[in-house]
Each structure stands twice: as C-alpha cells, then as structure tokens.
Tab-separated table of C-alpha atoms in Angstrom:
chain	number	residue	atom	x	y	z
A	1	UNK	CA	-74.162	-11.026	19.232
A	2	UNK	CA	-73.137	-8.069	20.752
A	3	UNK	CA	-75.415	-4.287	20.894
A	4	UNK	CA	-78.432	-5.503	20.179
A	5	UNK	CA	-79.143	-7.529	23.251
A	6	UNK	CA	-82.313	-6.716	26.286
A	7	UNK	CA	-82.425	-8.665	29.166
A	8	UNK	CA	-84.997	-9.007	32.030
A	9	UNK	CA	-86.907	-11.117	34.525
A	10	UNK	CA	-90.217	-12.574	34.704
A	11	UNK	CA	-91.925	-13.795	37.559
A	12	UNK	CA	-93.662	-16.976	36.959
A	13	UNK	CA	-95.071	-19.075	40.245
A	14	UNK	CA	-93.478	-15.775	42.120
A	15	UNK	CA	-89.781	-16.765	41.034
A	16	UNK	CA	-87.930	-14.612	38.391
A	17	UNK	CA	-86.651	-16.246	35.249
A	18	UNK	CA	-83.818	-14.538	33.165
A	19	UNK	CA	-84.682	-13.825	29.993
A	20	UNK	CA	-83.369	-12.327	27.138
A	21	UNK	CA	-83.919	-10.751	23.793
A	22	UNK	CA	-82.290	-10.328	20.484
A	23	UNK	CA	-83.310	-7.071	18.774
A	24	UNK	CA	-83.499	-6.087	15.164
A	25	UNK	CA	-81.508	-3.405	14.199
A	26	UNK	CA	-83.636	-0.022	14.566
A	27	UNK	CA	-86.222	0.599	12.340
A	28	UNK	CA	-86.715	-2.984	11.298
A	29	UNK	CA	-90.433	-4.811	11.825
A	30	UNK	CA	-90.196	-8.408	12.625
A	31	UNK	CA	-91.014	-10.521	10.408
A	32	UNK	CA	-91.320	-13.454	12.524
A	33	UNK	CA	-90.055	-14.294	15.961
A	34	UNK	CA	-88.465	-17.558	17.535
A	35	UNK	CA	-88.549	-18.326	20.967
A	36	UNK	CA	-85.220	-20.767	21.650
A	37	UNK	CA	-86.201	-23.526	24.618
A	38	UNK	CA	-82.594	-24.437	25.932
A	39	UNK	CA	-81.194	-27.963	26.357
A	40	UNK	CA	-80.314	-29.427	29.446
A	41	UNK	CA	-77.764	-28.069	31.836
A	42	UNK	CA	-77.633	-24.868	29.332
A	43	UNK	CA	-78.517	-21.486	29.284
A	44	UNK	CA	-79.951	-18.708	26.719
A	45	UNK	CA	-77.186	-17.143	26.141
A	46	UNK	CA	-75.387	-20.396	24.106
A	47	UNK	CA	-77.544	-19.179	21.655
A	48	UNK	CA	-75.632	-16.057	21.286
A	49	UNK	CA	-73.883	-17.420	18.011
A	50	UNK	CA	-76.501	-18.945	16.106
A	51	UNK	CA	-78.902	-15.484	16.643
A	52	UNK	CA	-77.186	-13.551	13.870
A	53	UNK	CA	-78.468	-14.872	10.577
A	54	UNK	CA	-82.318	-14.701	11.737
A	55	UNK	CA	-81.548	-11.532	13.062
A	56	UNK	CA	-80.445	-10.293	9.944
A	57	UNK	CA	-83.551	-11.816	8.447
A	58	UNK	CA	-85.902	-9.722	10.634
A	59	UNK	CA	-86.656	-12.465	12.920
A	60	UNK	CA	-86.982	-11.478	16.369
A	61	UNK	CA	-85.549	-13.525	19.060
A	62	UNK	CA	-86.311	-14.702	22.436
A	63	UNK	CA	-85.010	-17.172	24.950
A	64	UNK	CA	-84.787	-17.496	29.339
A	65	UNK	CA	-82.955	-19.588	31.147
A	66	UNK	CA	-84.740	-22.420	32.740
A	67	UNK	CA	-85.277	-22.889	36.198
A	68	UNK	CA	-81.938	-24.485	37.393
A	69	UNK	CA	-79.950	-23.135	34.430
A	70	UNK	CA	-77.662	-20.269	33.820
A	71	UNK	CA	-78.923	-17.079	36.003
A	72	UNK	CA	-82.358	-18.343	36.587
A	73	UNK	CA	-82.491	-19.391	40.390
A	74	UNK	CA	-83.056	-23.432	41.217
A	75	UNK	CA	-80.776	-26.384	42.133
A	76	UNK	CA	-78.627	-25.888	38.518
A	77	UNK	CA	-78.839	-28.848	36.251
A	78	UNK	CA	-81.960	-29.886	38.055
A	79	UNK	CA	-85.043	-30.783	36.576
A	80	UNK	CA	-87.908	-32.210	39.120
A	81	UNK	CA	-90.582	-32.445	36.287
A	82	UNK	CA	-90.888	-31.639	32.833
A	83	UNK	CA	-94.065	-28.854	33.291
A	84	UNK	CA	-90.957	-26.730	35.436
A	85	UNK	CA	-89.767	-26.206	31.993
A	86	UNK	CA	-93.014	-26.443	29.649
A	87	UNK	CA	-95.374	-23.604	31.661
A	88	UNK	CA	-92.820	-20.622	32.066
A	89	UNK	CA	-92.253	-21.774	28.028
A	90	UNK	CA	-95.986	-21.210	26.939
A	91	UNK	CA	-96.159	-18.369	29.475
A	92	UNK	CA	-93.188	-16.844	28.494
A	93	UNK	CA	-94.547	-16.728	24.911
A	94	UNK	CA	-97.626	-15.696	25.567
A	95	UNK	CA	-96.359	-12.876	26.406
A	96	UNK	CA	-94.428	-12.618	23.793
A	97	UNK	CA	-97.754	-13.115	21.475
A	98	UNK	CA	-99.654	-10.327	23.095
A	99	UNK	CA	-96.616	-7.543	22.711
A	100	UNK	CA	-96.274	-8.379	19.237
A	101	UNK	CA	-99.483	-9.250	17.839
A	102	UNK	CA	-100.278	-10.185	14.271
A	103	UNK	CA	-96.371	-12.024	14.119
A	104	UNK	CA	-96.221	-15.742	13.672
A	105	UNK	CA	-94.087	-16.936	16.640
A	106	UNK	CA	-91.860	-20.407	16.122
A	107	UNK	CA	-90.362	-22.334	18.627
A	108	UNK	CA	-87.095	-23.628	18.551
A	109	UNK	CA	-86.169	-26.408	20.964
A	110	UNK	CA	-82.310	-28.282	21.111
A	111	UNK	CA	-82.247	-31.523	23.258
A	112	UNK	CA	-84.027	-31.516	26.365
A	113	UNK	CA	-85.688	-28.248	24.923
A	114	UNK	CA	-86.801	-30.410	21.823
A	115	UNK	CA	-89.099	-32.432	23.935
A	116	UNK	CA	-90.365	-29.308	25.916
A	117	UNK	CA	-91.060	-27.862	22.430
A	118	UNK	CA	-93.107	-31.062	21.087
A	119	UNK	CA	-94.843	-31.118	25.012
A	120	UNK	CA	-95.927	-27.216	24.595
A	121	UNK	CA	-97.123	-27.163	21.027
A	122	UNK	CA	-99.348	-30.322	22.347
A	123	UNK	CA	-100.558	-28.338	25.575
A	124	UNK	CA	-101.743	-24.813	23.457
A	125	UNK	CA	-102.342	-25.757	19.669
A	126	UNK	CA	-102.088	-22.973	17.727
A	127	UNK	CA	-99.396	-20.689	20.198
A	128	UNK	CA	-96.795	-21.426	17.394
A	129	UNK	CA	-97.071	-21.360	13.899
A	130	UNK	CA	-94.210	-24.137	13.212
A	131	UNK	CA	-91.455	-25.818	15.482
A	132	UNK	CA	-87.491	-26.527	15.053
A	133	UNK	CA	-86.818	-29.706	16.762
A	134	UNK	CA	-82.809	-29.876	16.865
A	135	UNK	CA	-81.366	-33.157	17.935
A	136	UNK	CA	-84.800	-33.029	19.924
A	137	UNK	CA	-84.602	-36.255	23.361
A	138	UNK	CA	-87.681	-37.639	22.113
A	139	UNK	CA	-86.068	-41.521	22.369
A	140	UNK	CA	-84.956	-43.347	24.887
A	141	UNK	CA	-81.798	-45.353	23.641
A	142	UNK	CA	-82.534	-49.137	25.080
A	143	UNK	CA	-78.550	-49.370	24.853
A	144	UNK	CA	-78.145	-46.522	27.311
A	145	UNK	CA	-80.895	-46.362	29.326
A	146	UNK	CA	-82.162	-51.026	29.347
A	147	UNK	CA	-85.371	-51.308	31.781
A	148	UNK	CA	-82.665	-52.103	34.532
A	149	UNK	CA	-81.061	-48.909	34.965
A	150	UNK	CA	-84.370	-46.961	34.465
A	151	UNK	CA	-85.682	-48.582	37.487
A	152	UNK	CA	-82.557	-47.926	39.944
A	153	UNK	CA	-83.034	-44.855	38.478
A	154	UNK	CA	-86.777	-44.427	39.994
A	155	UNK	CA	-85.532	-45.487	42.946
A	156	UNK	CA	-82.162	-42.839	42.667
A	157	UNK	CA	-84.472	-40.336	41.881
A	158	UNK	CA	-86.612	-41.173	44.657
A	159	UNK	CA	-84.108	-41.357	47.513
A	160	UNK	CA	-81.482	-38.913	46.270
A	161	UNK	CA	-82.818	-36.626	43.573
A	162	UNK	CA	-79.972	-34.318	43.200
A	163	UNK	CA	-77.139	-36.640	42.750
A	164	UNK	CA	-75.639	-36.565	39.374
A	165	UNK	CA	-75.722	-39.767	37.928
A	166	UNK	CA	-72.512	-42.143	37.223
A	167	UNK	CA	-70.788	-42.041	33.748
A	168	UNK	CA	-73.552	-39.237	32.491
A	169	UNK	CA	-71.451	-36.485	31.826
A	170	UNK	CA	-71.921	-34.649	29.269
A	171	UNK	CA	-68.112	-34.375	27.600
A	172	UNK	CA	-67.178	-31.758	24.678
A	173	UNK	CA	-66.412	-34.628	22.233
A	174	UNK	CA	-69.948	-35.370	22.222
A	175	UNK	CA	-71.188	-31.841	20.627
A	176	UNK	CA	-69.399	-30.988	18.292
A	177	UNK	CA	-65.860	-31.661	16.533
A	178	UNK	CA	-64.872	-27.888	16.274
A	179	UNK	CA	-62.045	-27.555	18.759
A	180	UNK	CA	-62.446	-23.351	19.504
A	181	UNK	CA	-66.247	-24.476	20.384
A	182	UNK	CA	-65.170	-26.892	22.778
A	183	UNK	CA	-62.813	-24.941	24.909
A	184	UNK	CA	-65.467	-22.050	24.534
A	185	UNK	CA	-68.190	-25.263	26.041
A	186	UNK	CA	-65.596	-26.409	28.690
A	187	UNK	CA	-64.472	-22.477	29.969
A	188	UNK	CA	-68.405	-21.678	30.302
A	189	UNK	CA	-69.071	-20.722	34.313
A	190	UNK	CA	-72.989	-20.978	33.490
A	191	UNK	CA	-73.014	-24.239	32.018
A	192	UNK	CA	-73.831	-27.053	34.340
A	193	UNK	CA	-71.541	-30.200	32.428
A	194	UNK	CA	-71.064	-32.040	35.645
A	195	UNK	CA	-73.799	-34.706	34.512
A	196	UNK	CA	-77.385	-36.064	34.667
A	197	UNK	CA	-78.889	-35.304	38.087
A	198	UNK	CA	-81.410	-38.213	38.708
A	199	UNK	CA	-84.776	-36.884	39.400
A	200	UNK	CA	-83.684	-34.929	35.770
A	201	UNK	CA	-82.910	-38.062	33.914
A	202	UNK	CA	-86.199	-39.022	35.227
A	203	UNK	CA	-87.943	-36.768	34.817
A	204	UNK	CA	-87.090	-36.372	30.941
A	205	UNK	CA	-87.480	-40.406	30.464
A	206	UNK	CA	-90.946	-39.594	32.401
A	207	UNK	CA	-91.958	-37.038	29.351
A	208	UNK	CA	-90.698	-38.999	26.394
A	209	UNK	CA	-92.953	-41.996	27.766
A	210	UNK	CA	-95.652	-39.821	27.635
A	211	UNK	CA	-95.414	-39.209	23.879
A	212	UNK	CA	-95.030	-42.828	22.882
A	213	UNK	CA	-98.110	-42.628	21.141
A	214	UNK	CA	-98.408	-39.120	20.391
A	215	UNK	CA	-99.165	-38.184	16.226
A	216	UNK	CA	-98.355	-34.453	16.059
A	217	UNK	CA	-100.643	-32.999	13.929
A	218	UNK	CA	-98.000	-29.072	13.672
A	219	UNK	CA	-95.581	-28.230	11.443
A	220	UNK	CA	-92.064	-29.214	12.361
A	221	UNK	CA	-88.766	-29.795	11.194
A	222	UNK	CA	-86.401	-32.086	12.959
A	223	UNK	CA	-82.401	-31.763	12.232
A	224	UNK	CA	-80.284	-34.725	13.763
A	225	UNK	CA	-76.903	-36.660	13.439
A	226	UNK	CA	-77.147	-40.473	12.874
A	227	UNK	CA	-74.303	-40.523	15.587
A	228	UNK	CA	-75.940	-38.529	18.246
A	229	UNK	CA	-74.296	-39.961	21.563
A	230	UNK	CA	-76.591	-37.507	23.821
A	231	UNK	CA	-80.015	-37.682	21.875
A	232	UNK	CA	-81.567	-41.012	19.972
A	233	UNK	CA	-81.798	-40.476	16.711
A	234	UNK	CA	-83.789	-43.260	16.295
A	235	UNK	CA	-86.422	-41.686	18.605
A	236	UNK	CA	-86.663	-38.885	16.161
A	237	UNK	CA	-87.274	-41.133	13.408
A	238	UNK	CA	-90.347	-42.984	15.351
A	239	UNK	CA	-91.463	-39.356	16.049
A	240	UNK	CA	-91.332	-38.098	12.428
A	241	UNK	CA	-92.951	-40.980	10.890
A	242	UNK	CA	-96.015	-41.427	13.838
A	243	UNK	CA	-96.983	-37.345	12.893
A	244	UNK	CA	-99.851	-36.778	10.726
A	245	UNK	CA	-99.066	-33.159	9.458
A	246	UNK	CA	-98.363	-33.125	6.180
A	247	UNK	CA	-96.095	-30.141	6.749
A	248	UNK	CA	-92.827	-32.120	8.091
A	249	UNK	CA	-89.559	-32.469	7.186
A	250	UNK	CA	-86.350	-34.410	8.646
A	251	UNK	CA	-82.815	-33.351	7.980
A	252	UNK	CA	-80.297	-35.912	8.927
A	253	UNK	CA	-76.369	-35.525	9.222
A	254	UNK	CA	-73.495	-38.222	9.528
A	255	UNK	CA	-70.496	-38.021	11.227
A	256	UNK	CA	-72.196	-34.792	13.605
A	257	UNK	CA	-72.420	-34.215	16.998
A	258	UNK	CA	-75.108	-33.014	19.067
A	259	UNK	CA	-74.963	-29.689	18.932
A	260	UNK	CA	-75.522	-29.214	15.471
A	261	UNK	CA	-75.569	-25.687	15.116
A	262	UNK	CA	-71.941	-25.210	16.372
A	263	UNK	CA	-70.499	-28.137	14.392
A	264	UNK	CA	-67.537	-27.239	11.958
A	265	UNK	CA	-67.766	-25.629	8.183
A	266	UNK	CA	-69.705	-26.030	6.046
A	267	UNK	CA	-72.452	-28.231	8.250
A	268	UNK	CA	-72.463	-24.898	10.612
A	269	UNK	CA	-73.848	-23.166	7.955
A	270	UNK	CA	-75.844	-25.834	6.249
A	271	UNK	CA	-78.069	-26.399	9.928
A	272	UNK	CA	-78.677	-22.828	10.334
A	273	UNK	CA	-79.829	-22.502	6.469
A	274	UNK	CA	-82.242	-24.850	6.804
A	275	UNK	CA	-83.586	-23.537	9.677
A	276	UNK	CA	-83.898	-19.808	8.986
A	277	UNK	CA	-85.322	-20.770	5.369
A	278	UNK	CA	-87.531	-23.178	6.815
A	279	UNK	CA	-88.901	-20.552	8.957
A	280	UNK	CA	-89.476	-17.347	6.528
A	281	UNK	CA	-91.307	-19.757	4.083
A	282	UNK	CA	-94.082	-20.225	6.598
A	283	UNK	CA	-94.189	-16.392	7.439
C-alpha cells in the first residue's frame, strides 16, 4: 500500500524495533485496529498487500518486525525464546492501546506469529478484543518433527544454536500456488528463506508444548489449509476444539498453501473476507 504508510522505532530492553503503520485516509476515525504478529523468518512489511481492504474499512493497522527479522537488529531468522517475540508484542500494543483509547484492538498472528498471538492473549487477558489465528504453528507434526529428531534437536540447539537446520527450508511451493507471489517471495532481500535455525525450531516446539493443555477462553478465528506443509493443521484442530469460548470459529481450505492470504483467486479474496468481516462484527 503505498502513501499512507508511518514508520518508526521503539526501544524495548534498550534495542529499537522497526515498526510500522498503516493509516486511514485523512479524516477517517478508526474503527478498530489490528496489530499483525509476523511469521517466522518474515517481516511487517509482507503485509503490505493484505492491508488494503481493512484499511478501507477504517481499521487501523500496525505491525514491527521481530527481533531477527526484516530491519529490526538480531541474528535474522533467529529466535532464542518465544517471550523475544511475545513482550515487544504486548508492549508494542500497549502502546498502541493508550494512543488510541476507547478502540477495540485485534491481533492478527500468521505461523510462528499465530502461536505468539495465542501466548500473548494468555499473558494480558483482555489487551485484545478478538484474535486471527492464520495457519497459526500451534502442532507439532509427529511425521516431521518424531521424538528422535526433537531431541538431536535439543542437543543442536544447545551446541550450535544458529545453524539452520537440514532439509528445513522454507521453499515458495509451500505458500502459495500463485506464481507472481512466488518470484515476489523468492526476490525479497528482507526475507530470511534460508531455513529453520535450531535454537528457533526449538524454541517454537518449546512454546507449542507449553499450550498442550491450554483451553482459551478469547474469541478467535483460525483459517488453515488441510495441506499445510509448514504449519499442522491438525494442531489447529486440537486447539479449536480444547477452547471454551463460545465465540470461535474455524475456516478450513483444501488444496492451499500456507500463506493463505496470498493464495490465487478467488481463495485470496475469500481469506481476507472472512477476516475483515469477522473483525467489524465484534467492533
């Protein structure tokens, strides 16, 4: 989206995150705002596609890059623990709460940002009125990831944190079947596609464990292919049915990859529907 764009730093723990902001055109009061929680060797400004149609539906967005991702500073694609990613999150929007009081502020989260959407609504109950999980990691796929591999991968992590891992990159074909998306993936200098660095794969197994019990009790939607090569689906499904809100709702695609939102016509459209509509009617 191009005009309408602020970006800045924040300090948090001293270091400077980049953020940035999607306006409304002038003159417009927000009706809501949605703070976007990147996925996993990403950056905020992939988002710069989807934006439009909640822009144009007075919703205000926000978004940083992560430690380690895009123009943030940190080792990129490199995740030590999942609070690096959760605290400048819920700091980030409280912020964001106290410039803009009186708006109901959602959180969106895609992949590894799923999970550090379902682990902040469960730190501070009550920061967002509702969150987006798409194609959320909150499953560990036993075909991917056996007990085996987990364990060298303690040890990895352990002895050589920053290596990526064998056979973990994360290739085009796996996001999305629109060709012009995939060149525009594969040409992107801020995107860290190299792999899985250990003490990240880790670290993210580390946080899913974590909610293996976990009912949330927060309205949520969760959109996800059945095919999902990056993100279980199945863990999504465990997730959904273990949450006692009564204000849930699971959208489910075939034949998608895992970046839903940039998948081909008329799915494109369909995923960012349902999320802008599921959003206004809890305004």
């Amino acid at each position: 989206m191009e005009g309408r764009e602020s970006f800045a730093s924040i300090a948090f723990n001293e270091e400077p995150l980049h953020t940035r902001c999607w306006l409304l055109p002038e003159g417009r009061k927000a009706r809501a705002i949605l703070f976007i929680a990147h996925g996993l060797g990403e950056h905020s400004a992939c988002y710069d596609k989807l934006v439009d149609i909640f822009v144009s539906k007075d919703i205000l967005v926000y978004s940083h890059d992560h430690y380690g991702h895009g123009l943030s500073p940190g080792v990129p694609g490199l995740v030590s623990n999942m609070q690096d990613i959760v605290d400048p999150v819920l700091s980030h929007a409280r912020q964001i709460r106290s410039a803009n009081p009186g708006t109901p502020i959602f959180l969106m989260g895609h992949s590894m940002g799923g999970l550090a959407a379902v682990l902040c609504a469960k730190a501070e109950p009550g920061l967002f009125r509702g969150l987006l999980l798409n194609a959320p990691a909150l499953g560990v796929n036993p075909a991917f990831a056996p007990a085996w591999k987990i364990t060298v991968g303690r040890w990895l992590a352990y002895l050589c944190p920053q290596m990526v891992m064998p056979f973990s990159e994360m290739k085009v074909e796996y996001l999305t079947s629109d060709e012009a998306m995939r060149e525009e993936l594969k040409n992107d200098p801020l995107q860290f596609s190299r792999g899985v660095r250990c003490a990240s794969g880790l670290a993210i197994i580390d946080a899913i464990e974590s909610l293996a019990e976990y009912r949330a009790d927060f309205p949520f939607i969760v959109l996800h292919a059945r095919p999902d090569m990056l993100t279980y689906y199945q863990g999504s499904e465990r997730f959904f049915q273990r949450a006692v809100t009564e204000d849930k709702e699971f959208v489910s695609f075939d034949n998608l990859g895992h970046q839903l939102h940039y998948e081909v016509e008329p799915y494109r459209s369909q995923v960012r529907e349902a999320m802008c509509n599921w959003i206004l009617s809890r305004c």
